[in-house]
Coordinates of C-alpha atoms and ligand atoms in Angstrom, one line a residue:
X1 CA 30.0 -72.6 -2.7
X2 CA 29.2 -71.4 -6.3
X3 CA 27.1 -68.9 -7.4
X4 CA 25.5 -67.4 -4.5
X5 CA 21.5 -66.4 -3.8
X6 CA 20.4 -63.1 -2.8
X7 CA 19.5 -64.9 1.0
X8 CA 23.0 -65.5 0.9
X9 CA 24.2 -62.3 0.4
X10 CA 22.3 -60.7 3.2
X11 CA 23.4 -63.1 5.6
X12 CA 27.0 -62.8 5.3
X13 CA 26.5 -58.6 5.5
X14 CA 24.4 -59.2 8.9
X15 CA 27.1 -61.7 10.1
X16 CA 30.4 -60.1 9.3
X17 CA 30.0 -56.6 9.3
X18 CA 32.0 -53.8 8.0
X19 CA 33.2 -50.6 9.7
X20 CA 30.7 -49.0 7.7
X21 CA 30.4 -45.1 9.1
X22 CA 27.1 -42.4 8.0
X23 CA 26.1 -39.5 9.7
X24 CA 28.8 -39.7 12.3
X25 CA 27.4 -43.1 13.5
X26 CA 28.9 -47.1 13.1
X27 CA 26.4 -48.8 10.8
X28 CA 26.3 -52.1 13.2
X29 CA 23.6 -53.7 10.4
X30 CA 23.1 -52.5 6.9
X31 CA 20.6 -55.2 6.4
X32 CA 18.4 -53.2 8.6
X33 CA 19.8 -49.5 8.4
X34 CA 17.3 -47.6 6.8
X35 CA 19.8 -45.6 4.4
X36 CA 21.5 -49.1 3.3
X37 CA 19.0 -52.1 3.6
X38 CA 17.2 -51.3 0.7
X39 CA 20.6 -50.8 -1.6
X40 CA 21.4 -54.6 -0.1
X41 CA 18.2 -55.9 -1.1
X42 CA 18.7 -55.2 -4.5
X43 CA 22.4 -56.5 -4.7
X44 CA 20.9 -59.4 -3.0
X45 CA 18.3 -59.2 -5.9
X46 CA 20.5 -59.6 -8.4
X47 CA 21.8 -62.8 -7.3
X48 CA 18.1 -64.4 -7.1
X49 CA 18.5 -63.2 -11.0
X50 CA 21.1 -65.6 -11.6
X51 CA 19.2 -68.5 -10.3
X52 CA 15.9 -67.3 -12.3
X53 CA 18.4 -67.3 -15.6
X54 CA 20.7 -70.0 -15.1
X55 CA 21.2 -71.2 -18.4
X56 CA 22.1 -67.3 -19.2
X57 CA 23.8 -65.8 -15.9
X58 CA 26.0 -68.8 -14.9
X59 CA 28.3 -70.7 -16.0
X60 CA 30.3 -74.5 -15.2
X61 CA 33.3 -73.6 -13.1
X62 CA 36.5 -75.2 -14.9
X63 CA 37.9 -76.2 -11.0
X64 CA 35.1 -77.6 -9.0
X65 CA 32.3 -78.1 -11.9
X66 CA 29.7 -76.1 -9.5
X67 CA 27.7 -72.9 -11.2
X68 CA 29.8 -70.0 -11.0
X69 CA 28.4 -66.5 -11.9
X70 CA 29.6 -65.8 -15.7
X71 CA 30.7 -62.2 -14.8
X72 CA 34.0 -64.4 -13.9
X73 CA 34.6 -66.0 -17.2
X74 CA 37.7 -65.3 -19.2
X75 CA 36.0 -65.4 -22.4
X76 CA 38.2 -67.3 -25.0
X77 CA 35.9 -66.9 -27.8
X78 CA 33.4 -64.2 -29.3
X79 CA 30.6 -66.1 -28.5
X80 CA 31.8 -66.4 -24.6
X81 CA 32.0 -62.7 -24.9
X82 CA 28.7 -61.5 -26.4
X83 CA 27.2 -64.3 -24.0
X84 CA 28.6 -62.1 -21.0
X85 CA 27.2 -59.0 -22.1
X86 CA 24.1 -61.0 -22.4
X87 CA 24.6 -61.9 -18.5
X88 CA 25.2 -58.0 -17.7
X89 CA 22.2 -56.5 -19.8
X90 CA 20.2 -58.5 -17.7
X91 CA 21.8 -57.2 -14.7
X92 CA 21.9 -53.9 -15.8
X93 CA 18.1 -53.7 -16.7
X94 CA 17.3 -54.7 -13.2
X95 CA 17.9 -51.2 -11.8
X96 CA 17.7 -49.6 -15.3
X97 CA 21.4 -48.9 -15.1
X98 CA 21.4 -47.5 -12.0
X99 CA 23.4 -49.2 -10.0
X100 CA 26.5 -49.1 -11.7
X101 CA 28.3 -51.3 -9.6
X102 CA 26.4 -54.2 -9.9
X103 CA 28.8 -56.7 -9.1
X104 CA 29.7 -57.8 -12.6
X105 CA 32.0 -54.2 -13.1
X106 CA 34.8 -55.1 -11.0
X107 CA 34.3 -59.1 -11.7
X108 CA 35.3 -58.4 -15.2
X109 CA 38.3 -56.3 -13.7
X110 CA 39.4 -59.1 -11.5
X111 CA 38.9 -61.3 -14.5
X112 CA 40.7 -59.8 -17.0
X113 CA 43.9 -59.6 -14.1
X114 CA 43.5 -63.2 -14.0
X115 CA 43.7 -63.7 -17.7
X116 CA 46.5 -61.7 -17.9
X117 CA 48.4 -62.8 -14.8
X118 CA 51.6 -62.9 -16.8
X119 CA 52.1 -59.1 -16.9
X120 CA 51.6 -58.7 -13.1
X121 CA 54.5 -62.0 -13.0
X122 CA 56.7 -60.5 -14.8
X123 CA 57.5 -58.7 -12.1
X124 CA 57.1 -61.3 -9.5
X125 CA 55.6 -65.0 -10.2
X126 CA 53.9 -65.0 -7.0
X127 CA 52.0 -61.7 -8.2
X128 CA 50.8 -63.8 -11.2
X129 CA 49.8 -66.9 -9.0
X130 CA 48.4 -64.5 -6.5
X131 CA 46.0 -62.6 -8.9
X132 CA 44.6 -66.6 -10.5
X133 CA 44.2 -67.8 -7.0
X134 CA 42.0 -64.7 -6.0
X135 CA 40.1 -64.7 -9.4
X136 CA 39.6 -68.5 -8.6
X137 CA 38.4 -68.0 -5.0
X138 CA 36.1 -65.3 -5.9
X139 CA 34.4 -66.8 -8.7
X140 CA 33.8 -69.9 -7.0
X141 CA 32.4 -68.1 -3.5
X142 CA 30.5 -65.7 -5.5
X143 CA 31.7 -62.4 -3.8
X144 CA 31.4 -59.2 -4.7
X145 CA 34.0 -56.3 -5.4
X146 CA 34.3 -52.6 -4.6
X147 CA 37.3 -51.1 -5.5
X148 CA 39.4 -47.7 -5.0
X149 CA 41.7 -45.8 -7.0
X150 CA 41.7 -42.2 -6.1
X151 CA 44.0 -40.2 -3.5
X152 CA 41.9 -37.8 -1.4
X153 CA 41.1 -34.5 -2.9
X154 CA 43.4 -32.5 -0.8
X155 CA 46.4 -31.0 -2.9
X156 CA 45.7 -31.7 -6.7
X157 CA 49.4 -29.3 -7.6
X158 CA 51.4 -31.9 -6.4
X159 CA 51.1 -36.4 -6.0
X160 CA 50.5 -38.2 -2.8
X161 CA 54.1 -37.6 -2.0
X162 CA 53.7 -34.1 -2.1
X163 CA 50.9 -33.4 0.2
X164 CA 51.6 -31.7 4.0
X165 CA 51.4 -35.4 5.7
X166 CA 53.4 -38.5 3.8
X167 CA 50.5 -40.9 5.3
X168 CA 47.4 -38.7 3.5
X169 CA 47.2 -41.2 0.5
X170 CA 47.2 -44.9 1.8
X171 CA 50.7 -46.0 1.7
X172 CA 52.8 -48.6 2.7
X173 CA 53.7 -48.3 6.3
X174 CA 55.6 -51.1 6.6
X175 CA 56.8 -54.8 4.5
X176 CA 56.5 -57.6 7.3
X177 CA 57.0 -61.3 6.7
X178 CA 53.7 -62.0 6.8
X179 CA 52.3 -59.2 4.4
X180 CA 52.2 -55.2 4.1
X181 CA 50.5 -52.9 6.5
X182 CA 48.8 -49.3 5.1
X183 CA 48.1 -46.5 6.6
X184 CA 46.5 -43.1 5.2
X185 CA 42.9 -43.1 3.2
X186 CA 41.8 -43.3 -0.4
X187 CA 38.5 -41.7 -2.6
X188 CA 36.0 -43.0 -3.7
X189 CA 34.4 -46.9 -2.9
X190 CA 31.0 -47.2 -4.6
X191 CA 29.5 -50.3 -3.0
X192 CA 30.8 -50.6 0.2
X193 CA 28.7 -53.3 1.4
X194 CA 30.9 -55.3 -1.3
X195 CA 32.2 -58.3 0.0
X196 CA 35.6 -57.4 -0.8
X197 CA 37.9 -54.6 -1.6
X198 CA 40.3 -54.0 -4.9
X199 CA 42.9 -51.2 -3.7
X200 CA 44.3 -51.0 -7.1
X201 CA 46.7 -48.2 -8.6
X202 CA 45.9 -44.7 -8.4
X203 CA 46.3 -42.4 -11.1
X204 CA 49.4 -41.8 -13.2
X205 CA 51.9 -41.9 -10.2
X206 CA 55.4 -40.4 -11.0
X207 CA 58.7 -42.6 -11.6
X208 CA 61.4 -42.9 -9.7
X209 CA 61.6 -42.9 -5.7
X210 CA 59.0 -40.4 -4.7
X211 CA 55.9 -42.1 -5.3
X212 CA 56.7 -45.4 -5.3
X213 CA 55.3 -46.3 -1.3
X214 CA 52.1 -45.6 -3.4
X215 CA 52.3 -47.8 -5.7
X216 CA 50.7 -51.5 -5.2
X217 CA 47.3 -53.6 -6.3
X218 CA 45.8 -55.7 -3.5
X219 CA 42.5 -57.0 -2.4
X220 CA 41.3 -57.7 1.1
X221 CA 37.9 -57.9 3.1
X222 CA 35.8 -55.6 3.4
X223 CA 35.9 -55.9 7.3
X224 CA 39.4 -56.6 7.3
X225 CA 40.3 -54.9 10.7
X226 CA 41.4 -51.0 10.1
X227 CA 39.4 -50.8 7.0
X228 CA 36.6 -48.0 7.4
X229 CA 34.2 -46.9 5.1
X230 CA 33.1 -42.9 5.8
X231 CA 30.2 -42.7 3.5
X232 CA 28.4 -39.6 1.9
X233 CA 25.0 -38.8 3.3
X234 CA 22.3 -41.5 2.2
X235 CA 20.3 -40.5 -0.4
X236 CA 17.6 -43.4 0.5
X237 CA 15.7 -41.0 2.7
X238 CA 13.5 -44.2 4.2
X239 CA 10.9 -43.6 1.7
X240 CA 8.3 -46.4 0.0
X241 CA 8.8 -47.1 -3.6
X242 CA 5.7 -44.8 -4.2
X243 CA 7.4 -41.8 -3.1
X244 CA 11.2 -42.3 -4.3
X245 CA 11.0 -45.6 -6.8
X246 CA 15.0 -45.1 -7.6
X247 CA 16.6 -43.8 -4.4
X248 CA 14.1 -46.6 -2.2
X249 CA 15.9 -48.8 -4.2
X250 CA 19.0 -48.6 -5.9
X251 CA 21.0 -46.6 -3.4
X252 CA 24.5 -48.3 -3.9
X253 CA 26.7 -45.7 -1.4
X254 CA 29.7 -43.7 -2.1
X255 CA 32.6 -43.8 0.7
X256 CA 36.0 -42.5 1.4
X257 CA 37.9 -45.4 2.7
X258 CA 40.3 -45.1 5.8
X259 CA 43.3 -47.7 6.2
X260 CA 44.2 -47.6 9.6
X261 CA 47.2 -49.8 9.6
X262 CA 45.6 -52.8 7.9
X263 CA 47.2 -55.8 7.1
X264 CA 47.4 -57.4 3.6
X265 CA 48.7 -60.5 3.4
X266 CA 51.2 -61.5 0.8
X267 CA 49.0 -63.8 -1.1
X268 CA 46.4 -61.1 -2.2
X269 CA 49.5 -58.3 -3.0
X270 CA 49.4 -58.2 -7.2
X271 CA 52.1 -55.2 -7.4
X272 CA 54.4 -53.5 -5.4
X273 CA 56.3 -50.6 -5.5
X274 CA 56.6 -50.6 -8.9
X275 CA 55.1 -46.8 -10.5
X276 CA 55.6 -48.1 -14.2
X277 CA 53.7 -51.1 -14.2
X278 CA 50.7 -49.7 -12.0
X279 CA 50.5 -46.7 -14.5
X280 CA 50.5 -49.6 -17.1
X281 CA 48.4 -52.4 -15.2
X282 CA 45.1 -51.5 -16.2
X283 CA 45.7 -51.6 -20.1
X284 CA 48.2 -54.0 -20.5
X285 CA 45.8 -56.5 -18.8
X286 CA 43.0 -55.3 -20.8
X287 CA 41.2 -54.9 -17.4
X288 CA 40.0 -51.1 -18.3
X289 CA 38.5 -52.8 -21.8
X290 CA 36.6 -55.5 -19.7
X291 CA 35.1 -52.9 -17.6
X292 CA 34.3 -50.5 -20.3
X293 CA 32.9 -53.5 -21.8
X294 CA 30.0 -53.5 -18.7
X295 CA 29.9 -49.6 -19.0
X296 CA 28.6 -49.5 -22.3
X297 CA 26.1 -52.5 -21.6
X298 CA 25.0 -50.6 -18.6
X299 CA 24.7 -47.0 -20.6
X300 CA 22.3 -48.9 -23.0
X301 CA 19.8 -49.8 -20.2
X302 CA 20.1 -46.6 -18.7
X303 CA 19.4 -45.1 -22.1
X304 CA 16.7 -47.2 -23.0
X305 CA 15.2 -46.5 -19.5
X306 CA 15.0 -42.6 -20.1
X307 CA 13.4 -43.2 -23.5
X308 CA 10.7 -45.4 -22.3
X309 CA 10.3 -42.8 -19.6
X310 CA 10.0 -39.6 -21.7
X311 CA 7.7 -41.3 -24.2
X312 CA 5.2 -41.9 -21.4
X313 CA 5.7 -38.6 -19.9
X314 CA 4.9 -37.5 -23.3
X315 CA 2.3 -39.0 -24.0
X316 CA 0.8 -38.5 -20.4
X317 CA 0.7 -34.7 -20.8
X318 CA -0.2 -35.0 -24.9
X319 CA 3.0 -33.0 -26.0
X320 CA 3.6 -35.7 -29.0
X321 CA 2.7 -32.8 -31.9
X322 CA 5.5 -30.5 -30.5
X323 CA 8.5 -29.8 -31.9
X324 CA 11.6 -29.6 -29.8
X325 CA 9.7 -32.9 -28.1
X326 CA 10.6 -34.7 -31.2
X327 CA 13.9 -33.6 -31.2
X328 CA 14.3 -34.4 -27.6
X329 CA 13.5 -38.1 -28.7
X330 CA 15.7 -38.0 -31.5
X331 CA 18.6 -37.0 -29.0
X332 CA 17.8 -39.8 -26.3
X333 CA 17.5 -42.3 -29.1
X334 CA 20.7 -41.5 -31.1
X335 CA 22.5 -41.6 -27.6
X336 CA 20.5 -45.5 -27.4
X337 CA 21.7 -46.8 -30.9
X338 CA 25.2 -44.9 -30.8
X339 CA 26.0 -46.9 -27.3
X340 CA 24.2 -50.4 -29.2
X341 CA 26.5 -49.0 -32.5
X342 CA 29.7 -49.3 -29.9
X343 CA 29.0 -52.5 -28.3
X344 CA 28.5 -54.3 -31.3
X345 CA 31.6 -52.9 -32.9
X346 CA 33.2 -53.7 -29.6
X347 CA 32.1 -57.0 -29.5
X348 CA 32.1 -57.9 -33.3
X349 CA 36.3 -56.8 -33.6
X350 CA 36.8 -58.5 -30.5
X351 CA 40.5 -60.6 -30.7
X352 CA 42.5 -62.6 -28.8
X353 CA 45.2 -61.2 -26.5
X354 CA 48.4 -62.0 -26.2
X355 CA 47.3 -63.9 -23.3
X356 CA 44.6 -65.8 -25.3
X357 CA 42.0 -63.8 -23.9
X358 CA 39.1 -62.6 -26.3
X359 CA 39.2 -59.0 -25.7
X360 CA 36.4 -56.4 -26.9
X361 CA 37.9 -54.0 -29.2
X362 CA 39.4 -51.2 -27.6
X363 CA 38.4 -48.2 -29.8
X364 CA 34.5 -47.9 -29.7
X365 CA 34.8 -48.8 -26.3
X366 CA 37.1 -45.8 -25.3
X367 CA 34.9 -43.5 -27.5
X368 CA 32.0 -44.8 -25.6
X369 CA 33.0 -43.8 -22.4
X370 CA 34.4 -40.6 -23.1
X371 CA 31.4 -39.9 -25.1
X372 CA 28.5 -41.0 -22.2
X373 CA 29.8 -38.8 -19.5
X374 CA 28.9 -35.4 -21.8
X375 CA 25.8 -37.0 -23.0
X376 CA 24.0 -38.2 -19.7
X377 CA 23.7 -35.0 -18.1
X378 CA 21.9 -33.7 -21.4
X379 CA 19.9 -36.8 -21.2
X380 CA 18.7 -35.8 -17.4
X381 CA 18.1 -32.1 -18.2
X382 CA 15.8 -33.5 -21.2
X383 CA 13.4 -34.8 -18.4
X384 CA 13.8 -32.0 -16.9
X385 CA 12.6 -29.8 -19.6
X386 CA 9.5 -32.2 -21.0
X387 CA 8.5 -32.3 -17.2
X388 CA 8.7 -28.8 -16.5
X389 CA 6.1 -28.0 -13.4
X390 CA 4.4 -31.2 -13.6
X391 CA 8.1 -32.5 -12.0
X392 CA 7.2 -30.5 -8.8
X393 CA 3.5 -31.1 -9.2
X394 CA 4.2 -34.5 -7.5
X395 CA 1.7 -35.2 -4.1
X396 CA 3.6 -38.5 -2.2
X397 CA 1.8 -41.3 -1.0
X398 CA 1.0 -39.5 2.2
X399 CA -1.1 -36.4 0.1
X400 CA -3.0 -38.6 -1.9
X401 CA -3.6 -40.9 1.0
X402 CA -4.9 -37.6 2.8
X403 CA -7.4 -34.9 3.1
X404 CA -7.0 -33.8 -0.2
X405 CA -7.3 -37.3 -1.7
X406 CA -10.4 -36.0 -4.0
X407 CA -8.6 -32.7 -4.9
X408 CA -5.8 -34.7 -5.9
X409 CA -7.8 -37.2 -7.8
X410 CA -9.7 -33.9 -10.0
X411 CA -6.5 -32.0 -10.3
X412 CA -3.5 -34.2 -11.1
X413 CA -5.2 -36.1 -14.3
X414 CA -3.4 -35.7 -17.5
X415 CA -4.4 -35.9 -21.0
X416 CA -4.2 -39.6 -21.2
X417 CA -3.9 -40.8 -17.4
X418 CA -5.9 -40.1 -14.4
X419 CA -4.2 -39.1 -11.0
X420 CA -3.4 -42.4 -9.9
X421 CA -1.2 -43.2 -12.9
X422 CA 0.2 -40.0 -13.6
X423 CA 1.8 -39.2 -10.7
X424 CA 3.5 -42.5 -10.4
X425 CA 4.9 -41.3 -13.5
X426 CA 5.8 -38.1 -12.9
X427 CA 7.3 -39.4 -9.2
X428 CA 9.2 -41.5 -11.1
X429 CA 10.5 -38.5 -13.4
X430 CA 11.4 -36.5 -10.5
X431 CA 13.9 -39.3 -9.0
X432 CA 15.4 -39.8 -12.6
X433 CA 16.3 -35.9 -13.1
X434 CA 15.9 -33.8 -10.4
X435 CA 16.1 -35.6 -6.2
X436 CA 19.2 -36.2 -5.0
X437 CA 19.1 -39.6 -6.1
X438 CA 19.3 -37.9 -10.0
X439 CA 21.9 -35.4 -8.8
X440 CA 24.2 -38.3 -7.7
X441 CA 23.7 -39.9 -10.8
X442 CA 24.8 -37.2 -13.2
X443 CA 28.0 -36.7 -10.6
X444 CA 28.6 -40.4 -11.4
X445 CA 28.2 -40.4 -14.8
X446 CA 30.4 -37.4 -14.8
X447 CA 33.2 -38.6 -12.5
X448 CA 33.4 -42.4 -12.3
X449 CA 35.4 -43.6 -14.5
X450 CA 37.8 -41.0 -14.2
X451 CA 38.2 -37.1 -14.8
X452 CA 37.0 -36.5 -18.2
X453 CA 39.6 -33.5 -18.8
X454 CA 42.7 -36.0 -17.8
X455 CA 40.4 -38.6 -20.2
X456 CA 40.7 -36.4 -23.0
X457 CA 44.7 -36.6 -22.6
X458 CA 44.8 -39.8 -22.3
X459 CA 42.7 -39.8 -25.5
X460 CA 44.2 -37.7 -27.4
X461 CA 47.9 -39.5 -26.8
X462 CA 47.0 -42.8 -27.2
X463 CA 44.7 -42.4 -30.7
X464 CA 47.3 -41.9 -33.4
X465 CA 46.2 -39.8 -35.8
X466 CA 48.9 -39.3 -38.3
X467 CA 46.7 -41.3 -41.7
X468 CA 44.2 -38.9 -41.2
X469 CA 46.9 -36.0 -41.2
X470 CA 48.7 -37.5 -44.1
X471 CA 45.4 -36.8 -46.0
X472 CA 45.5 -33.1 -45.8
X473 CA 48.8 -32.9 -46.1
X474 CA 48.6 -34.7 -49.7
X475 CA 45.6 -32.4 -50.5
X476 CA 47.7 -28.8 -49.4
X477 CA 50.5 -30.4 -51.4
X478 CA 48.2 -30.9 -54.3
X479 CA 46.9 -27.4 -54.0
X480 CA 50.4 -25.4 -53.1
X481 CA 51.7 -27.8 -56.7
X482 CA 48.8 -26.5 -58.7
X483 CA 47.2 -23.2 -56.9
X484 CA 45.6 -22.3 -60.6
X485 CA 42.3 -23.9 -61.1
X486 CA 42.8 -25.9 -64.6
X487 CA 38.9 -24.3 -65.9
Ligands
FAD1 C1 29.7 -40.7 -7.5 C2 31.1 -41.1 -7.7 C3 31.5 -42.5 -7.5 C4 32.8 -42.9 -7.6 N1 33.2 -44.2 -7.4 C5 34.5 -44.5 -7.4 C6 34.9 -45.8 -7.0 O1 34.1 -46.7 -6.7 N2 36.2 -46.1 -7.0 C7 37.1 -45.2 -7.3 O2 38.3 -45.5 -7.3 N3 36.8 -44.0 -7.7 C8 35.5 -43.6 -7.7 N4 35.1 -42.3 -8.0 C9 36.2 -41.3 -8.2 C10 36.5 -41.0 -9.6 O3 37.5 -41.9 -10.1 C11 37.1 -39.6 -9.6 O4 36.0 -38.7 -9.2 C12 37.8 -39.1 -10.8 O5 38.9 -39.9 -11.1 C13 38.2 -37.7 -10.7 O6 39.1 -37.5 -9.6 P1 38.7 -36.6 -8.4 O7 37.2 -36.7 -8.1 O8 39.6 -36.8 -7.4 O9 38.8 -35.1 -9.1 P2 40.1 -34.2 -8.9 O10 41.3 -34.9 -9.5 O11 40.2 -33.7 -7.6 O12 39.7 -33.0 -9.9 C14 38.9 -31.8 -9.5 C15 38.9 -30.9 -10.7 O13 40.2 -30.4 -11.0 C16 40.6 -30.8 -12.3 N5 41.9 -31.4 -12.3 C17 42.6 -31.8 -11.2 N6 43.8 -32.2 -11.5 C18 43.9 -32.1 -12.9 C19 44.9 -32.4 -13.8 N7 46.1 -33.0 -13.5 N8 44.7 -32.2 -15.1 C20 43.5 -31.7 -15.5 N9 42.5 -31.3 -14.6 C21 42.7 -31.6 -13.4 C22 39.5 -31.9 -12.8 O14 39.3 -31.8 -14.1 C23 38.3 -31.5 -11.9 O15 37.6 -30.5 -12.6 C24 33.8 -41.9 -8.0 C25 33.4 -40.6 -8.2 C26 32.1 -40.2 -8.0 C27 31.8 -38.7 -8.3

């Protein structure tokens, strides 16, 4: 099939349905739902992209010689690399960073399993064969990925084997012939009108006995029977792009994910009931660096959006000789060029793998995205404070549209706009740092690549620091060897 068009993508979410729940209803359509169509118009929208940019969003398939989306490649080079992030920026920029999981996040996970397929067969060939076939088939049907990771939030003191009911945290019920069968649930799946799922290893998991019906990588359909997605409240209230331009849009979905005894074939398993090698899978493929990789591509155009954003709103409301307004600037455009700064090193000290696979380097990256989540919310509250009133001073389509139309027109002018461009603006503001849309946003910044307290361990163990230690220690030696000053 190749890479797919946005027409495409609509038609297979109208014709094979998932068990998508909201609001205590069965989404039957999501094409048509008035909390999901818009969110699958703009996925869909992302694929018409790849047909507007060919040249720069696809790529020759190395099987079947078709177009294939170049989110899938397993760069070899640097310049296969930078010419992926190229492919992303452009994705990124089409909901300002918004929707996170645009489909090239979790393709550069499955890709970087399929590059380094050999870890996952050490433990099993077929688990190696299994993850190049999938990688193959997705690439070349152009399908998109949600993926889950998380246990639910119900006993944090103890792992999944610890909780009141063994079958809380989707586990393995039971090992047929034919393939595994799960039962219990897992948090979170952004993008559950994905084509498929990734069911991939939760967090550290313990060794030994306990925790090891846990432990497993597979992917599977979305409407794989059993599978149901419970999702959060909409926050795409039905409104035009007038009154909510980001939430009318870009409304991607967050859901808890029920596995009510599903059935995974063998031939899309990738682990099994192995605790150390799921605790290891995501580095030791490098699939966590391919994803960062996207992250930090993505935090650019979300960056440069809220620069472009506050410089207007500035300038709207003539605020440009003020102070802390300069220094608001300064802060969204250090966050801009330090994310840039981390890219380019990422990209630039990019090596091969031991599996041949260029691979961004790991360090900026992992500064990068612990450094974004305590940024972004700073970023948001910025809007916040350079819109002050004028972000509730914000008449919808329906006001200016209304009785008070000339009020509206006389009243909501700024220095340098009148009414009708202004609050646009300001509309726009609002949905950017304050609706629920925003809110969302800052949780997901905060949250979605994992807690940033257990990030900080991980952090803080993995970054040797023992040169920089060694410094100071020669300096106290120096000192303690010749405490008198010599003038
Ligand atoms: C909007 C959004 C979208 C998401 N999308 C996805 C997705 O698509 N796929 C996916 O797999 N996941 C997704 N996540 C989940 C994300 O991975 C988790 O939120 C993150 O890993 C933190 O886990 P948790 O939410 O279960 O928090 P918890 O682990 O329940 O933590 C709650 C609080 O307790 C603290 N805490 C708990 N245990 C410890 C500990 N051992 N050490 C230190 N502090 C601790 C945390 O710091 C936090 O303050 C998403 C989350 C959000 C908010």
């Amino acid at each position: 099939m190749g890479a797919r068009r946005g027409e495409e993508v609509l038609a297979k979410l109208r014709d094979h349905p998932h068990e998508i729940w909201h609001r205590g209803e069965r989404v039957t359509d999501v094409t048509r739902h008035e909390g999901f169509k818009s969110g699958a118009r703009s996925l869909a929208a992302l694929y018409n992209l790849q047909w507007q940019f060919p040249e720069e969003m696809l790529f020759d398939s190395p099987d079947s010689g078709q177009k294939v989306g170049r989110s899938f490649l397993i760069p070899r080079n640097r310049e296969e690399l930078k010419s992926i992030s190229r492919m992303m920026k452009r994705w990124a920029d089409y909901s300002f960073g918004m929707m996170g999981r645009s489909p090239d996040y979790l393709n550069r996970a499955i890709s970087a399993y399929a590059g380094g397929a050999q870890f996952l067969a050490q433990a099993d060939p077929r688990f190696g064969e299994n993850a190049k076939n999938y990688h193959r088939y997705m690439r070349e049907n152009d399908f998109s990925l949600t993926h889950t990771l998380v246990n639910p939030q119900s006993n944090r003191a103890v792992g999944p084997a610890g909780q009141s009911d063994p079958f809380l945290a989707a586990r393995i019920k039971e090992e047929r012939d034919d393939g595994l069968i799960i039962r219990g649930a897992r948090m979170l799946a952004t993008l559950p009108i994905a084509d498929e799922i990734m069911v991939f290893p939760s967090t550290l998991l313990k060794s030994g006995d306990e925790d090891a019906p846990y432990a497993f990588a597979f992917a599977i359909p979305c409407n794989t029977k059993g599978l149901k997605f419970l999702c959060r409240e909409t926050v795409d209230y039905g409104r035009n792009h007038y009154d909510h331009p980001l939430a009318s849009r870009f409304e991607e979905q967050d859901a808890v994910v029920i596995f009510d005894d599903v059935f995974v074939p063998w031939e899309r398993v990738f682990m099994l009931r192995d605790v150390d090698r799921c605790n290891q899978a995501y580095a030791a493929t490098g699939a966590v660096i391919h994803m960062s990789h996207q992250v930090v591509v993505k935090n650019i155009a979300k960056t440069e959006f809220l620069l472009g954003l506050a410089s207007l709103m500035i300038d709207a409301i003539g605020i440009e000789k003020i102070q802390h307004v300069h220094e608001k600037v300064r802060d969204i455009w250090v966050v801009m060029e330090a994310m840039r700064a981390f890219l380019r090193a990422a990209e630039e000290d990019a090596a091969l793998d031991s599996y041949g696979v260029m691979r961004p380097a790991w360090d900026p990256l992992d500064a990068a995205r612990n450094f974004f989540p305590l940024l972004y919310p700073n970023l948001v509250s910025i809007i916040q404070q350079l819109g002050a009133s004028g972000l509730v001073a914000v008449p919808t389509s329906a006001d200016i549209n209304g009785p008070l139309r000339e009020e509206i027109k006389q009243y909501f002018k700024a220095a340098r706009l009148e009414a009708h461009e202004r609050i646009p603006l300001f509309r726009l503001a609002w949905d950017a740092s304050i609706s629920a849309f925003a809110t969302r946003q800052v949780l997901y910044e905060r949250f979605f690549f994992g807690d940033p307290v257990r990030m900080a361990g991980a952090l803080f163990t993995a970054h040797s620091r023992d040169q920089y230690m060694e410094r100071i220690r020669q300096f106290l030696k120096l000192n303690i060897e010749n405490p008198v000053a010599d003038d």
